[in-house]
Amino acid sequence: IDFDVLVQRNATYRAAEQKSFQDFQRDRESLLAKVHAEQQAECALQGGAR
């Protein structure tokens, strides 16, 4: 195997890894925002019930 090919594959792999990590971060942030919104709604409902 050519050394340049290995370097290229490694770069491609790292780029894919970076992208999946960014996607993971974005998914996690949106999930946290969703949970936070649900908690706020629940508190508002409980506050209104009193």
XYZ file of C-alpha atoms in Angstrom:
50
model
C 0.000 0.000 0.000
C 1.206 3.466 -0.910
C 2.028 5.731 2.030
C 0.038 8.623 0.489
C -3.018 6.372 0.314
C -2.710 5.605 4.025
C -2.402 9.300 4.873
C -5.428 10.087 2.719
C -7.499 7.344 4.344
C -6.498 8.550 7.791
C -7.523 12.118 6.917
C -10.871 10.899 5.562
C -11.444 8.801 8.675
C -10.634 11.727 10.963
C -12.950 14.045 9.038
C -15.779 11.516 9.360
C -15.041 11.086 13.062
C -15.093 14.867 13.568
C -18.405 15.162 11.709
C -20.075 12.393 13.707
C -18.850 14.016 16.922
C -20.350 17.364 15.847
C -23.619 15.615 14.976
C -23.577 13.933 18.390
C -23.008 17.285 20.116
C -25.854 18.897 18.176
C -28.246 16.016 18.934
C -27.301 16.156 22.601
C -27.874 19.913 22.769
C -31.288 19.687 21.115
C -32.258 16.819 23.428
C -31.191 18.810 26.500
C -33.166 21.823 25.251
C -36.220 19.606 24.740
C -35.965 18.122 28.242
C -35.493 21.605 29.701
C -38.593 22.889 27.885
C -40.627 19.909 29.124
C -39.478 20.511 32.700
C -40.443 24.183 32.456
C -43.862 23.264 31.066
C -44.362 20.769 33.894
C -43.420 23.384 36.501
C -45.826 25.861 34.904
C -48.624 23.281 34.996
C -47.936 22.425 38.632
C -47.746 26.117 39.493
C -51.085 26.741 37.774
C -52.708 23.779 39.546
C -52.015 25.220 42.987
